[in-house]
Coordinates of C-alpha atoms in Angstrom, one line a residue:
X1 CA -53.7 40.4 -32.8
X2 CA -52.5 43.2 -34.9
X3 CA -51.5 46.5 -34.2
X4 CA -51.4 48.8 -37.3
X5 CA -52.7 49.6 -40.6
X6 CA -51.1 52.1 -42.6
X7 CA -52.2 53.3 -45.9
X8 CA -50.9 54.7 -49.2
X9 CA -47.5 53.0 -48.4
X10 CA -45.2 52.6 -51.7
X11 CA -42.4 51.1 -50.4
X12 CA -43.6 47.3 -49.4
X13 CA -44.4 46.2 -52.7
X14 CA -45.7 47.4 -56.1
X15 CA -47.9 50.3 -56.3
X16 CA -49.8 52.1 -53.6
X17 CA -50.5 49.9 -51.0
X18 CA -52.6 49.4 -47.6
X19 CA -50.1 47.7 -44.4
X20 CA -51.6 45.1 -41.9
X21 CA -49.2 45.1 -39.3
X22 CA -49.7 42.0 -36.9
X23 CA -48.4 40.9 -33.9
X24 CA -46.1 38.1 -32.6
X25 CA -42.8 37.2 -34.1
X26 CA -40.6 34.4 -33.8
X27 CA -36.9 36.1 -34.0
X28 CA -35.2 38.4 -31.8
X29 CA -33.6 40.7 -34.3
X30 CA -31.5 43.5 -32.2
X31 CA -32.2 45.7 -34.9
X32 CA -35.5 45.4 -35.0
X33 CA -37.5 48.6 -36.3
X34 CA -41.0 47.4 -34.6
X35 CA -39.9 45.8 -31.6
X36 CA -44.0 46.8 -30.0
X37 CA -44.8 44.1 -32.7
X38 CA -42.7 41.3 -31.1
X39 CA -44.8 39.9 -28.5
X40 CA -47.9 38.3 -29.6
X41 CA -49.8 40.2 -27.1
X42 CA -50.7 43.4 -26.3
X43 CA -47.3 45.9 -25.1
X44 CA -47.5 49.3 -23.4
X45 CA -45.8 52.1 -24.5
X46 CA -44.8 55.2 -21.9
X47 CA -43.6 58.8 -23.2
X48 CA -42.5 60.5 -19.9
X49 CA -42.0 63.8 -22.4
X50 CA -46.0 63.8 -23.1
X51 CA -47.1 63.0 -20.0
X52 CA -49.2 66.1 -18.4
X53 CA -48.2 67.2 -15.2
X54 CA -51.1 67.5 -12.9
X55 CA -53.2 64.5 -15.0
X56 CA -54.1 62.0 -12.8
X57 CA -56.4 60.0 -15.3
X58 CA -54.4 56.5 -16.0
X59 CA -53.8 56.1 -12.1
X60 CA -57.5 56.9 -11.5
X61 CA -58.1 54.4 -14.1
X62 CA -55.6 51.6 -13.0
X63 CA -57.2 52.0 -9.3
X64 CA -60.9 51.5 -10.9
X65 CA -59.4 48.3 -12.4
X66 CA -57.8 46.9 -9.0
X67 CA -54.0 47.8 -11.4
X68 CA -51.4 48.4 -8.8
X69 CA -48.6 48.8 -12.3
X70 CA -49.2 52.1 -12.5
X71 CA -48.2 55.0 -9.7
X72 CA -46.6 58.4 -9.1
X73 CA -42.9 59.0 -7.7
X74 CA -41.9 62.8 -7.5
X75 CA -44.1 64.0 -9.8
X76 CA -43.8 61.3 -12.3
X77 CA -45.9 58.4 -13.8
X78 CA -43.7 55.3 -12.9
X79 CA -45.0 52.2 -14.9
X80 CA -44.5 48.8 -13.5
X81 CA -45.1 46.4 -17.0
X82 CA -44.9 43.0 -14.9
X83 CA -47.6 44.4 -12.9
X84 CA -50.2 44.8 -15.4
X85 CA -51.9 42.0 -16.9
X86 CA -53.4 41.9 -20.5
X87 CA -57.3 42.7 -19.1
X88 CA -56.2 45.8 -17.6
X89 CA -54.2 46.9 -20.7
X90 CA -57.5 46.8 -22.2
X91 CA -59.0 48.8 -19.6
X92 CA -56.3 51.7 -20.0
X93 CA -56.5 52.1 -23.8
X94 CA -57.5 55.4 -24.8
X95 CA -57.4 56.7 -21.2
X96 CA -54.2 59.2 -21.7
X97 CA -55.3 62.6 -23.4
X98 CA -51.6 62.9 -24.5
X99 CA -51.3 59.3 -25.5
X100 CA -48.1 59.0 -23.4
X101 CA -49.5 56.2 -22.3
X102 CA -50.8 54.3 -25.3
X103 CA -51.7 50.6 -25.5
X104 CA -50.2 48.6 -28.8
X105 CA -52.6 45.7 -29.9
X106 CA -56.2 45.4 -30.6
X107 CA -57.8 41.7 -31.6
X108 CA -58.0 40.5 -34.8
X109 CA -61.2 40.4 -36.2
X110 CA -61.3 39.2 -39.6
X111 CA -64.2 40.3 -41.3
X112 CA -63.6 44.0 -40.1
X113 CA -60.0 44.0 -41.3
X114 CA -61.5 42.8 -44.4
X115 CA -63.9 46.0 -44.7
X116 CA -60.9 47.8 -43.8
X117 CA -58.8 46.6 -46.6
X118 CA -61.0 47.1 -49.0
X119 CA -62.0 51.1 -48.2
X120 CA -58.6 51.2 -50.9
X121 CA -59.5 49.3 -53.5
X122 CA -59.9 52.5 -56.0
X123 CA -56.2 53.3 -55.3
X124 CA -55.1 50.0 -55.8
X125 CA -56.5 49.6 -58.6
X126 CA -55.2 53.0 -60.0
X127 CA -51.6 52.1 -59.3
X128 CA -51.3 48.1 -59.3
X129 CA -50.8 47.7 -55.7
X130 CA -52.9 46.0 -52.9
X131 CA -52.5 44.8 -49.6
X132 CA -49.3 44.2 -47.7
X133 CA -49.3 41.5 -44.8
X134 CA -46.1 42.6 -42.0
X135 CA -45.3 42.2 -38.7
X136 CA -44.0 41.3 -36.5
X137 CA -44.0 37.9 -38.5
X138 CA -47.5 37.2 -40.3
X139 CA -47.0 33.9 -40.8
X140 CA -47.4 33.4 -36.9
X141 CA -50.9 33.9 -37.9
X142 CA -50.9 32.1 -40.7
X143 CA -55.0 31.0 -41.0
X144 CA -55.8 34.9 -40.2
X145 CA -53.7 35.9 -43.1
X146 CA -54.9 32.6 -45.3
X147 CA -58.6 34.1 -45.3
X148 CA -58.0 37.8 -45.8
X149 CA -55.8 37.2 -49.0
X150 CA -58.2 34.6 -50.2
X151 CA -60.9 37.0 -50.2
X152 CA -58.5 39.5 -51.2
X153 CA -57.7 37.2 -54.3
X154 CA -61.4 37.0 -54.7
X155 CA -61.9 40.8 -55.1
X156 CA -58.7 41.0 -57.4
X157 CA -56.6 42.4 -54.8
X158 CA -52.8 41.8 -55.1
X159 CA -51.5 40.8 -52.0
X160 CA -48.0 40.9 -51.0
X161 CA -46.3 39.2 -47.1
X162 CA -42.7 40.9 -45.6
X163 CA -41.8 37.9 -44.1
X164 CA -38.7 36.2 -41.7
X165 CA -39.1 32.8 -43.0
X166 CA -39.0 31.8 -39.5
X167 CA -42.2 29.3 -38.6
X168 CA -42.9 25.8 -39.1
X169 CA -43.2 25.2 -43.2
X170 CA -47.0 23.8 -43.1
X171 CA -48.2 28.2 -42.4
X172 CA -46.0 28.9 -45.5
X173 CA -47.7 26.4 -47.3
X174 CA -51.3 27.3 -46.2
X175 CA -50.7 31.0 -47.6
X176 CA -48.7 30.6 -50.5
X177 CA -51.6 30.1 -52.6
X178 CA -52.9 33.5 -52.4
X179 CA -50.0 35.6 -51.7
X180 CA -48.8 37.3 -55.3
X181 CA -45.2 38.6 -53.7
X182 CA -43.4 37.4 -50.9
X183 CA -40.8 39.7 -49.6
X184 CA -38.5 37.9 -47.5
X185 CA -35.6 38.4 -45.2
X186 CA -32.3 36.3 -45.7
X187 CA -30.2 38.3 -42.5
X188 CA -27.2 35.7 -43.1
X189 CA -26.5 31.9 -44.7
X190 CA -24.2 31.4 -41.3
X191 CA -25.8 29.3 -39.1
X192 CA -24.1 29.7 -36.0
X193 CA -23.7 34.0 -36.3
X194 CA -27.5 34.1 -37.1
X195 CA -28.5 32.0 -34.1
X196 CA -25.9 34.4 -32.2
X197 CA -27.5 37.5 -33.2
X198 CA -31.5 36.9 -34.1
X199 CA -32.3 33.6 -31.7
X200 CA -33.5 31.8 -34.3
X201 CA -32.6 28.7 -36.8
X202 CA -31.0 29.8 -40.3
X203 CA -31.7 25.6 -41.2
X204 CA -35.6 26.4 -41.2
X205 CA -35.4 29.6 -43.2
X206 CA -33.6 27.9 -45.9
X207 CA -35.3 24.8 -46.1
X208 CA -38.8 27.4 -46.4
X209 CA -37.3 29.0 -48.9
X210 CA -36.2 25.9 -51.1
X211 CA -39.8 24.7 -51.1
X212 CA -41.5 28.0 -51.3
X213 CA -39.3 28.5 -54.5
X214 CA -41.3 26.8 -56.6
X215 CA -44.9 27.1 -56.0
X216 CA -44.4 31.1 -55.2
X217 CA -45.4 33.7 -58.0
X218 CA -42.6 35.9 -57.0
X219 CA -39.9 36.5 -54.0
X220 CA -38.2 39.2 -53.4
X221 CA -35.0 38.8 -50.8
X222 CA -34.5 41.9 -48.3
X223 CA -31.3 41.8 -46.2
X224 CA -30.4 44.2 -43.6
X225 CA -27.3 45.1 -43.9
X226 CA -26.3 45.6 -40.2
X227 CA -22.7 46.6 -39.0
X228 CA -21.3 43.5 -37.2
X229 CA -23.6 41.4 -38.3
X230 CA -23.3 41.0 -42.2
X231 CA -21.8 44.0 -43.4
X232 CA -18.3 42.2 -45.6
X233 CA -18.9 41.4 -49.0
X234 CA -18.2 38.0 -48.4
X235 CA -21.2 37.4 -46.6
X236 CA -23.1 39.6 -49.0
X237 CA -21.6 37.3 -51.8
X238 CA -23.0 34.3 -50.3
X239 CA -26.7 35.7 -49.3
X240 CA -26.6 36.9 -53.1
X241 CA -26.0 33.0 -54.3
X242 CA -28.3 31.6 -52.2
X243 CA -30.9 33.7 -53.3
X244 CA -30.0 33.9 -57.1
X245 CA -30.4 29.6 -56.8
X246 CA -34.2 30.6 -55.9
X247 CA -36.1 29.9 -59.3
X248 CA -38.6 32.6 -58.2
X249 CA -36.7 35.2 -56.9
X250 CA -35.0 37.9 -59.3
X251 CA -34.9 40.4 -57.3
X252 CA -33.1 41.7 -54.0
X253 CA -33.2 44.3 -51.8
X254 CA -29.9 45.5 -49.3
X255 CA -31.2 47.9 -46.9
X256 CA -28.7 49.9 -44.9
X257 CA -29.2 49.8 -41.2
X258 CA -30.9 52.5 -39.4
X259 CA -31.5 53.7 -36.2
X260 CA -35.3 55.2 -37.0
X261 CA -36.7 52.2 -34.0
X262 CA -34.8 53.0 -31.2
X263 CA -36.9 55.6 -29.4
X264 CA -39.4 52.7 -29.6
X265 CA -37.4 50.6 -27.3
X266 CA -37.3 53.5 -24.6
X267 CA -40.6 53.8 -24.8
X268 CA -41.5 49.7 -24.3
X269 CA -38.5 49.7 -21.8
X270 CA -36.4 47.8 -23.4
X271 CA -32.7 47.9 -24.1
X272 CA -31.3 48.9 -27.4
X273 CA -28.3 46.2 -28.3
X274 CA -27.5 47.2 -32.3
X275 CA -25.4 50.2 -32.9
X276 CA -26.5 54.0 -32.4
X277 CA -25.0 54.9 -36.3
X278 CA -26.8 53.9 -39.1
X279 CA -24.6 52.0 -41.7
X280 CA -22.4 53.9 -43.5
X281 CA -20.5 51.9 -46.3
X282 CA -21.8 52.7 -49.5
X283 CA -18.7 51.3 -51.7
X284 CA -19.8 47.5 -49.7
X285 CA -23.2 48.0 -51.3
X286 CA -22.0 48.6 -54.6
X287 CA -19.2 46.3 -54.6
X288 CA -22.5 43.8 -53.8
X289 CA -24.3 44.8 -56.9
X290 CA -21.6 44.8 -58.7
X291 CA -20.9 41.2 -57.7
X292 CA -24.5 40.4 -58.6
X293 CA -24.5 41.6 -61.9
X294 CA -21.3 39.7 -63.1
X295 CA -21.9 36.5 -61.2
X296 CA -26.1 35.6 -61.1
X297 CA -28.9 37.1 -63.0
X298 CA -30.9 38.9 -59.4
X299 CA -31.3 42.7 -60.2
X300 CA -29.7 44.2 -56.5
X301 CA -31.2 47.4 -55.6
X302 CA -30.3 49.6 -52.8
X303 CA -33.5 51.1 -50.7
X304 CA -33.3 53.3 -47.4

């Protein structure tokens, strides 16, 4: 399942690049930026602010289907989520005019994501760049993303994976063969505080990473910086040693915390959990590059 491809993108790896966004992931980041990508199904999305006032084209449509998740209340569209099942989210795709209602997911079909891909190849190789696998988490669809960057490999397309580390070490494995840059989240090296915060186990990351290390071409570490969560340099300090004792990694990213996702989350109906201020604190970052550049040989760049 995927749920995005977005083009002439220069900020997930080298050159200009082409984004396939897939579903499912195996954290529950409160920050998350593309929390429609967490489930590994399809999610619908409701803006109240688009919807048309006399429309009555998604109820007509959920009635057609037998949907009983979707009614009006006082002149409003009130959408029921647990009452709508994964065949009827099919049915109502493309049935709002406004897209207020939109549906976020469509199946992955290999061979046409492949043709897809490849519509870019003259801008790739123009610029050096390629293809980007993201998420969600890829690697939850690990033999999907296996094929397309073999045959990306095949057609000299670079291919690059924004990954969580978080999934069993055999789908790391099984892509790292055709995967030129991996650019990887290390959130924390705390065990306990990551589990807190992102529901997931900090012991698997790092044990991916320390095999990963060296077989990969290249890994590039990203760390949200999130207020709370791992915004003291002493926890900077330590994500910068682990990743400076990764053979393959010379390079790492802090990325300030912003708020960019949250209308997202109204929209899906979920609650927001992080902080409504970005991250403000830009003597931390530089006291973490300057750390970097006295203590290990990574190059630490800043990016919003």
């Amino acid at each position: 399942m995927y749920f995005n491809i977005q083009r002439f993108s220069t900020h997930d790896g080298d050159g200009i690049r082409t984004i396939l966004f897939l579903k499912g992931c195996s954290l529950s980041c409160p920050w998350c930026q593309n929390p429609e990508s967490r489930s590994e199904k399809r999610s619908l999305l409701f803006d109240q602010r688009s919807c048309l006032e006399e429309c009555q084209l998604c109820i007509a449509a959920s009635h057609k289907i037998g949907c009983t998740g979707i009614s009006r209340e006082n002149n409003q569209i009130i959408v029921n989520r647990k009452a709508i099942n994964q065949e009827q989210l099919i049915a109502l795709e493309n049935v709002c005019p406004t897209q207020a209602l939109s549906v976020c997911g469509q199946q992955a079909e290999s061979e046409m994501l492949f043709e897809s891909l490849m519509k870019d190849k003259p801008f790739y190789d123009q610029s050096q760049g390629g293809v980007t696998f993201s998420g969600g988490e890829p690697l939850m669809q690990a033999g999907l993303v296996t094929e397309l960057a073999k045959k990306l490999k095949q057609n000299n397309v670079s291919t690059a994976i924004e990954s969580c580390m978080h999934v069993p070490w055999k789908h790391v494995e099984q892509v790292a063969p055709y995967i030129d840059c991996w650019l990887a989240d290390l959130k924390h090296t705390d065990d306990e505080k990551f589990l807190s915060w992102a529901k997931g186990s900090l012991k698997r990351i790092k044990e991916n990473f320390r095999q990963l290390a060296p077989i990969a071409k290249r890994i590039v570490i990203r760390v949200p910086v999130v207020s709370g969560f791992n915004d003291t340099i002493e926890e900077l300090q330590q994500i910068i040693d682990f990743a400076a004792s990764l053979e393959s990694c010379q390079e790492l990213h802090l990325l300030p915390y912003h708020t960019l996702g949250i209308n997202k989350y109204r929209l899906l109906d979920m609650p927001y959990l992080c902080s409504d201020k970005p991250l403000n604190n830009p003597e931390l970052l530089e006291s973490a590059q300057t750390y970097a550049s006295k203590h290990t040989q990574l190059n630490v760049i800043v990016r919003g």
